[in-house]
Short mmCIF file of C-alpha atoms in Angstrom, two decimals:
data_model
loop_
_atom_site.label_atom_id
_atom_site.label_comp_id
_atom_site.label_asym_id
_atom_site.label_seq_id
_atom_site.Cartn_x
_atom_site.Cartn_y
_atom_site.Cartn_z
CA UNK A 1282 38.73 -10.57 -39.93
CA UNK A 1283 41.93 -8.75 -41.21
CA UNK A 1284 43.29 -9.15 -44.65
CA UNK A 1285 46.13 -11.36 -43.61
CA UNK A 1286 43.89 -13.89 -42.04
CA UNK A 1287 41.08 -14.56 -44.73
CA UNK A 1288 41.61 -17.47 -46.42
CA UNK A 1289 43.53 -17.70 -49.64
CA UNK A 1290 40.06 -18.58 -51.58
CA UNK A 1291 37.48 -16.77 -50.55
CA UNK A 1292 33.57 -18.06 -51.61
CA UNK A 1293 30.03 -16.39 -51.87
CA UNK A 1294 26.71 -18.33 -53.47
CA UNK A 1295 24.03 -16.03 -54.70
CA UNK A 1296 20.98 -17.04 -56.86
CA UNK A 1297 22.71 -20.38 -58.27
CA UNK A 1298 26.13 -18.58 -58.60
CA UNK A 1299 29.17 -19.50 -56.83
CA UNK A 1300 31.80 -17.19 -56.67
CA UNK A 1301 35.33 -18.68 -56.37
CA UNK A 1302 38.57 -15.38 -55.55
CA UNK A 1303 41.72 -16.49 -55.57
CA UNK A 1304 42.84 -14.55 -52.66
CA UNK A 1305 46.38 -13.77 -52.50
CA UNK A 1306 46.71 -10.37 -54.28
CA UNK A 1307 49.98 -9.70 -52.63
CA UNK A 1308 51.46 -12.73 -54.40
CA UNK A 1309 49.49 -12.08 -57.98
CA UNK A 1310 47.25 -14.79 -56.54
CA UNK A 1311 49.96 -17.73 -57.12
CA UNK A 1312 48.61 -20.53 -56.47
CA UNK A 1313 49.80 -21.57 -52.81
CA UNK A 1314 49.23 -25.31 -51.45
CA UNK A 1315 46.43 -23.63 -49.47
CA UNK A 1316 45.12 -22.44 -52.48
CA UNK A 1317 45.29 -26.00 -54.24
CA UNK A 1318 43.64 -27.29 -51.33
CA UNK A 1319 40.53 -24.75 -51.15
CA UNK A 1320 40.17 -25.25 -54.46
CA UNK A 1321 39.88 -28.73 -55.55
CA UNK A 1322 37.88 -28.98 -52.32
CA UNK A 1323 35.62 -25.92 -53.64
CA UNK A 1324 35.20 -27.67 -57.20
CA UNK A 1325 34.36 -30.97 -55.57
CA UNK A 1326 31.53 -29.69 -53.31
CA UNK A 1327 30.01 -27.22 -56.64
CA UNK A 1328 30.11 -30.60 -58.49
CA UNK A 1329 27.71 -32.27 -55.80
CA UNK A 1330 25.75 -29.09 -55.12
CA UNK A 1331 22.12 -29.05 -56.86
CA UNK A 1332 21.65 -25.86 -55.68
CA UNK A 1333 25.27 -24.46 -57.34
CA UNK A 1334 24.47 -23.86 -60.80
CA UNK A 1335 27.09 -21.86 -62.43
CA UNK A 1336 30.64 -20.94 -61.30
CA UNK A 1337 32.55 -17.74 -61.93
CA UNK A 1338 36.71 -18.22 -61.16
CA UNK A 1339 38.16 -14.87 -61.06
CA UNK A 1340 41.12 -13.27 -58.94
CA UNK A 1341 41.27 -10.67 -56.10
CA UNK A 1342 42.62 -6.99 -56.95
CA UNK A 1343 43.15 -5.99 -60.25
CA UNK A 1344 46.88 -6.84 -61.18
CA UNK A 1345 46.58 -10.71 -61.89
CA UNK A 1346 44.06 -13.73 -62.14
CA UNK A 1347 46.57 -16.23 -61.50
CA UNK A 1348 49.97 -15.88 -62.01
CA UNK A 1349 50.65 -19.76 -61.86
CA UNK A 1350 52.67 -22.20 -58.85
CA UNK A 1351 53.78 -19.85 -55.84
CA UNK A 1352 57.42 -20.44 -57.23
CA UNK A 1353 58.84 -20.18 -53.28
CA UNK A 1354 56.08 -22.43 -51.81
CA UNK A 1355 54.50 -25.12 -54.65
CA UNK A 1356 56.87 -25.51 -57.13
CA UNK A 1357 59.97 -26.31 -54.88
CA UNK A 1358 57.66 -28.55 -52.56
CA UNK A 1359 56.50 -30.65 -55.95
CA UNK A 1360 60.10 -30.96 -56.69
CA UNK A 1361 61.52 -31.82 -53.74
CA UNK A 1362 63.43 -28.62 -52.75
CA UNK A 1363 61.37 -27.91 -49.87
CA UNK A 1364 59.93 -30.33 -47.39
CA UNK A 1365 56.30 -30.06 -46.01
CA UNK A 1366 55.25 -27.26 -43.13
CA UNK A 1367 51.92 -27.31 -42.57
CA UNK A 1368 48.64 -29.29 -43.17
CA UNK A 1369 48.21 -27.79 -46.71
CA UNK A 1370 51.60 -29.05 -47.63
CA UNK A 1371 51.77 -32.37 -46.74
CA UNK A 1372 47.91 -32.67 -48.18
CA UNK A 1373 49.36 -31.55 -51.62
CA UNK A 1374 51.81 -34.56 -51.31
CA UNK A 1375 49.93 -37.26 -49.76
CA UNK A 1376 46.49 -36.63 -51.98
CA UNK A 1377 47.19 -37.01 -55.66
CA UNK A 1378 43.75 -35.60 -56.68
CA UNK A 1379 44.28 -32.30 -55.22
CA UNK A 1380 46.46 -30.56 -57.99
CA UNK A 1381 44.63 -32.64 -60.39
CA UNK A 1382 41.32 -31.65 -59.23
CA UNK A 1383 42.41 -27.72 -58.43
CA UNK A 1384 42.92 -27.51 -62.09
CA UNK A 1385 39.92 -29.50 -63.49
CA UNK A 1386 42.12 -32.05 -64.56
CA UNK A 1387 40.96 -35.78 -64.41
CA UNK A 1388 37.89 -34.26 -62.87
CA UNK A 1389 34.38 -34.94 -64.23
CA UNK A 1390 32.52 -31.34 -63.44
CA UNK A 1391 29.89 -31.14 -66.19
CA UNK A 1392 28.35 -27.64 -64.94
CA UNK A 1393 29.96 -24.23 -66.53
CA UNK A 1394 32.79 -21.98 -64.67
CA UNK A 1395 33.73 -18.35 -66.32
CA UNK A 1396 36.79 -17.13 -66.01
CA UNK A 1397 36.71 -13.35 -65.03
CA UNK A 1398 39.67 -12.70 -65.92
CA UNK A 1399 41.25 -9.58 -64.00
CA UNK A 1400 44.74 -9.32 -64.87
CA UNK A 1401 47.84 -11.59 -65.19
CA UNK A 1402 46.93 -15.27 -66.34
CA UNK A 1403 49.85 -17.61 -66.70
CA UNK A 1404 51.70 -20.42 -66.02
CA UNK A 1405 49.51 -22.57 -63.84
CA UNK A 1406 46.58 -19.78 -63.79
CA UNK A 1407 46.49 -20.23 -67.81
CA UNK A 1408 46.19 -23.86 -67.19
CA UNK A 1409 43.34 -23.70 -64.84
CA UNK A 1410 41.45 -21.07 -67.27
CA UNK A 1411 41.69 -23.50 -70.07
CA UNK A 1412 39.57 -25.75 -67.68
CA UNK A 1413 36.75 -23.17 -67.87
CA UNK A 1414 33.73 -22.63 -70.49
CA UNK A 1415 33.86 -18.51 -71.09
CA UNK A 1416 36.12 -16.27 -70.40
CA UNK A 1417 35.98 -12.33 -69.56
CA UNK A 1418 39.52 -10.90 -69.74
CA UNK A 1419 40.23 -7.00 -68.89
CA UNK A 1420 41.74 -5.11 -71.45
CA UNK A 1421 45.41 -5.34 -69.79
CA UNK A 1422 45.16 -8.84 -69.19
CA UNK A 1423 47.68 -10.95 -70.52
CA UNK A 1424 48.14 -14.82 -71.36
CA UNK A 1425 51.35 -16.68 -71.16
CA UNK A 1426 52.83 -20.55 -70.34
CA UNK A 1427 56.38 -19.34 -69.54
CA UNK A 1428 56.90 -22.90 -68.11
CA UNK A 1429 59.94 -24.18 -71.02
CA UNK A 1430 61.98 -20.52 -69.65
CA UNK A 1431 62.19 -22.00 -66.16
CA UNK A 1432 63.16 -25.47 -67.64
CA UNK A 1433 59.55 -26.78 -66.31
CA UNK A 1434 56.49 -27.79 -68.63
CA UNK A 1435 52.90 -26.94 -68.03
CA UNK A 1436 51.53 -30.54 -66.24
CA UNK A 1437 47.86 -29.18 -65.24
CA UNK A 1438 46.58 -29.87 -68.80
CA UNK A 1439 47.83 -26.95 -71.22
CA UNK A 1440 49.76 -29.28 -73.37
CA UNK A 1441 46.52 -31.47 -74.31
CA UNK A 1442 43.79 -28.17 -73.90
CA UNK A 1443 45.20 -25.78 -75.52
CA UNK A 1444 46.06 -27.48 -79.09
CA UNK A 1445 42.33 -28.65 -79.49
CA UNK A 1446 41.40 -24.80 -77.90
CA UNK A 1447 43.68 -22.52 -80.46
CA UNK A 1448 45.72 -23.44 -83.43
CA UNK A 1449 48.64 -26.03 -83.39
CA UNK A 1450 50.84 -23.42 -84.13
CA UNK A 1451 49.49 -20.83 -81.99
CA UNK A 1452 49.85 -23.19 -79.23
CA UNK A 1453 53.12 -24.62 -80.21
CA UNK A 1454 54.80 -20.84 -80.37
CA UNK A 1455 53.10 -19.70 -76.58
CA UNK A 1456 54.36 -23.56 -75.27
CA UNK A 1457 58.14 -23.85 -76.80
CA UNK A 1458 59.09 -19.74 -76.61
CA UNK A 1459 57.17 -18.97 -73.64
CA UNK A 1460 56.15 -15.50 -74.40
CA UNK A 1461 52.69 -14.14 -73.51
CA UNK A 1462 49.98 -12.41 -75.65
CA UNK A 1463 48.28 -9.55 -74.45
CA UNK A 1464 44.00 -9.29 -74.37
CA UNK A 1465 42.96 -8.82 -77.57
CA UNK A 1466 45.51 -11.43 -79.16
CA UNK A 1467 44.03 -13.93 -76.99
CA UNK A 1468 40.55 -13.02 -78.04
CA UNK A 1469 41.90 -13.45 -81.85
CA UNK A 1470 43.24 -16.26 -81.25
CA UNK A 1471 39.55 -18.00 -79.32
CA UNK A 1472 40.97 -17.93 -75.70
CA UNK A 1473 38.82 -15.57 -74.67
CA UNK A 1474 35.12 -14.51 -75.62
CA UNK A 1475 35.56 -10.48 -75.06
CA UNK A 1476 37.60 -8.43 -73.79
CA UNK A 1477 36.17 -5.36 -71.61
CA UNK A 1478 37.40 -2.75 -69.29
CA UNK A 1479 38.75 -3.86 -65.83
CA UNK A 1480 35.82 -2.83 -63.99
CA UNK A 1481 33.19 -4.34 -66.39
CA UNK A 1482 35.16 -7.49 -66.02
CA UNK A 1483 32.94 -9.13 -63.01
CA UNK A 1484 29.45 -7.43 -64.27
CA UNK A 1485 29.74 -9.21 -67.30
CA UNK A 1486 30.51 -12.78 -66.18
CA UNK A 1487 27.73 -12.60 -63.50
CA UNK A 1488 25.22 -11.13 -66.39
CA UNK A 1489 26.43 -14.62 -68.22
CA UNK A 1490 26.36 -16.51 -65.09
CA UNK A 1491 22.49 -15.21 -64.21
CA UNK A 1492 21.42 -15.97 -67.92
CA UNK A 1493 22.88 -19.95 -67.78
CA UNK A 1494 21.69 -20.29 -64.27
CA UNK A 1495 18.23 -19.25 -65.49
CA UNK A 1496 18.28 -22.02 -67.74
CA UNK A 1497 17.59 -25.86 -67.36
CA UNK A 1498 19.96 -27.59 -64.95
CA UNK A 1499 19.76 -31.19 -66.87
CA UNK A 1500 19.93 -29.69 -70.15
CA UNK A 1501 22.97 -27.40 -69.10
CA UNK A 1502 24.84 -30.34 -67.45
CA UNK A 1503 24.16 -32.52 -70.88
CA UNK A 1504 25.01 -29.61 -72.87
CA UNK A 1505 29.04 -29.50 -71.21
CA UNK A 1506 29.37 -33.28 -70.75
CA UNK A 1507 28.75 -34.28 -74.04
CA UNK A 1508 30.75 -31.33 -75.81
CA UNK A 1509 34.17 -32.31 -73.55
CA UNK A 1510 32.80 -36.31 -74.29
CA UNK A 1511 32.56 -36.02 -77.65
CA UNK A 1512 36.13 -34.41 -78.24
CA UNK A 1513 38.24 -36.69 -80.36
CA UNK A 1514 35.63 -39.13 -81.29
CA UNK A 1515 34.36 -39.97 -84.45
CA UNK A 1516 31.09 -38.50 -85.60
CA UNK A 1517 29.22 -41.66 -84.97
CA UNK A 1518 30.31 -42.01 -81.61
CA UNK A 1519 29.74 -38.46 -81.20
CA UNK A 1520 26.46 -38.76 -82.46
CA UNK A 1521 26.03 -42.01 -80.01
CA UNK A 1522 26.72 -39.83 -77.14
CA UNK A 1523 24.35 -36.73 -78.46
CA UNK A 1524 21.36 -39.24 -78.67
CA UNK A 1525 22.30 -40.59 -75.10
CA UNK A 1526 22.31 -36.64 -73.83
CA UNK A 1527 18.91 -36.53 -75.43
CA UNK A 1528 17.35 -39.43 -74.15
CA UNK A 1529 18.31 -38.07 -70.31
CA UNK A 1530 17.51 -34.94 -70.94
CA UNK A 1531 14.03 -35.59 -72.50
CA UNK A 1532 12.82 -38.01 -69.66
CA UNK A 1533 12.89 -34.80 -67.54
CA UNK A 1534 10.39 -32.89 -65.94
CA UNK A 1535 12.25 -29.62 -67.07
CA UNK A 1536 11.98 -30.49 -70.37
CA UNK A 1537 7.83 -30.67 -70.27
CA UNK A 1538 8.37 -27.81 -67.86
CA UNK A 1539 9.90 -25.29 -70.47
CA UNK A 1540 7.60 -25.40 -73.84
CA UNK A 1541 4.64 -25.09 -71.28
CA UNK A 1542 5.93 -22.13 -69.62
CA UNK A 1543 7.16 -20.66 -73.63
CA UNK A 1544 3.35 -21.46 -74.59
CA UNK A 1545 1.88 -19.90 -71.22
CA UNK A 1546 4.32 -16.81 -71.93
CA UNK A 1547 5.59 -17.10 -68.51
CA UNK A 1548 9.06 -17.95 -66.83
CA UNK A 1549 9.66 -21.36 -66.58
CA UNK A 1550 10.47 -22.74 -63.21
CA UNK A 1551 12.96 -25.87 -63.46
CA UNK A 1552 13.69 -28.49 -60.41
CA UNK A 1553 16.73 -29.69 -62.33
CA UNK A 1554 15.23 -33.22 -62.55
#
């Protein structure tokens, strides 16, 4: 197949691990209605997927993760500038879930995604890497919501997720001036967990990736969906939703499964159930 007719998100499973490229180099991998399309429809299927344990986001080449809304094609199609074309188009209009779901926004997807971050991550590409669990950023990466400078506003979830991810005033400055913040700022600041060369970038989310999908299933799952539940609650109810997490989590086979393999000093071998 040549370049210019692979898709726009390109997918590979291996060992648990799905592997989700946002495929339009030549565009800093914008995201392009076909794009929005592949993947909300790519998050949907990992979600129902037993077999899919762990997700790793990242971007193809080495110049940008995401560099947000294809400003010629999504942007001026959301706004009414540019009427529908194709299939992917008029799907973005008719189907309210697909943005939402693209970005892991009014979504429930309680397994972990890592963001390998290789390059440029703003705008909407920021938005969708607050969506994720860890984050592996190259050493020229940088971070930005530029939205306010184009008289637009980050709508894929930055202005609730990134307050409650960084400091109000952290997140205030990057929303209202628009400026971005190179790798290691971001890693000061908690967006990112490390910051590595470019071509350790991928290595080290799949290392991550191999260790989580090694681990329970049930627990794993529990682990994310009562972290993002509990967020804003009061203790007790936090608490509430911890014992709740326990109780599912302890009626599992995996759970007898994994002190008996720690006592047998072997690996444990978990059926997610």
């Amino acid at each position: 197949m040549m370049k210019d007719q692979e898709p726009a998100l390109l997918s590979e499973t291996r060992d648990g691990i799905l592997l989700l490229t946002l495929n339009r180099p030549q565009a800093r991998n914008a995201i392009s209605p076909e794009i929005a399309c592949r993947l909300s429809d790519a998050f949907a299927a990992f979600a129902e997927d037993p077999d899919q344990r762990v997700c790793i986001l990242t971007g193809a080449g080495d110049k940008a993760f995401c560099s947000g809304g294809d400003l010629a094609l999504t942007l001026p199609l959301l706004t009414g500038a540019r009427s529908p074309e194709t299939e992917w188009d008029h799907r973005v209009l008719d189907d309210p879930t697909v943005m939402s779901r693209s970005a892991l926004r009014n979504f429930e997807l309680n397994k972990p995604i890592i963001a390998a971050i290789n390059g440029a991550c703003l705008a909407g590409g920021m938005e969708t890497m607050l969506a994720t669990d860890i984050r592996i950023a190259a050493s020229h990466a940088t971070f930005g919501l530029p939205e306010a400078k184009r008289a637009l506003i980050p709508f894929a979830g930055s202005l609730v997720r990134l307050p409650r991810q960084v400091s109000y005033c952290v997140a205030m400055e990057m929303l209202l001036v628009g400026d971005s913040l190179d790798a290691e700022s971001a890693r000061l600041a908690g967006l990112v967990n490390y910051v590595v060369p470019p071509e350790e970038v991928l290595p080290r989310a799949w290392a991550l990736a191999t260790k989580i999908a090694a681990n329970g299933p049930v627990a794993v799952s529990e682990i994310k969906r009562t972290v993002l539940a509990s967020s804003g609650r009061t203790l007790e109810e936090g608490y509430a939703l911890e014992d709740a997490a326990k109780d599912r989590v302890m009626a599992t086979s995996d759970a007898r499964e994994g002190p008996r393999a720690f006592m047998e000093k072997r690996q444990p071998a978990y059926v997610g159930r």
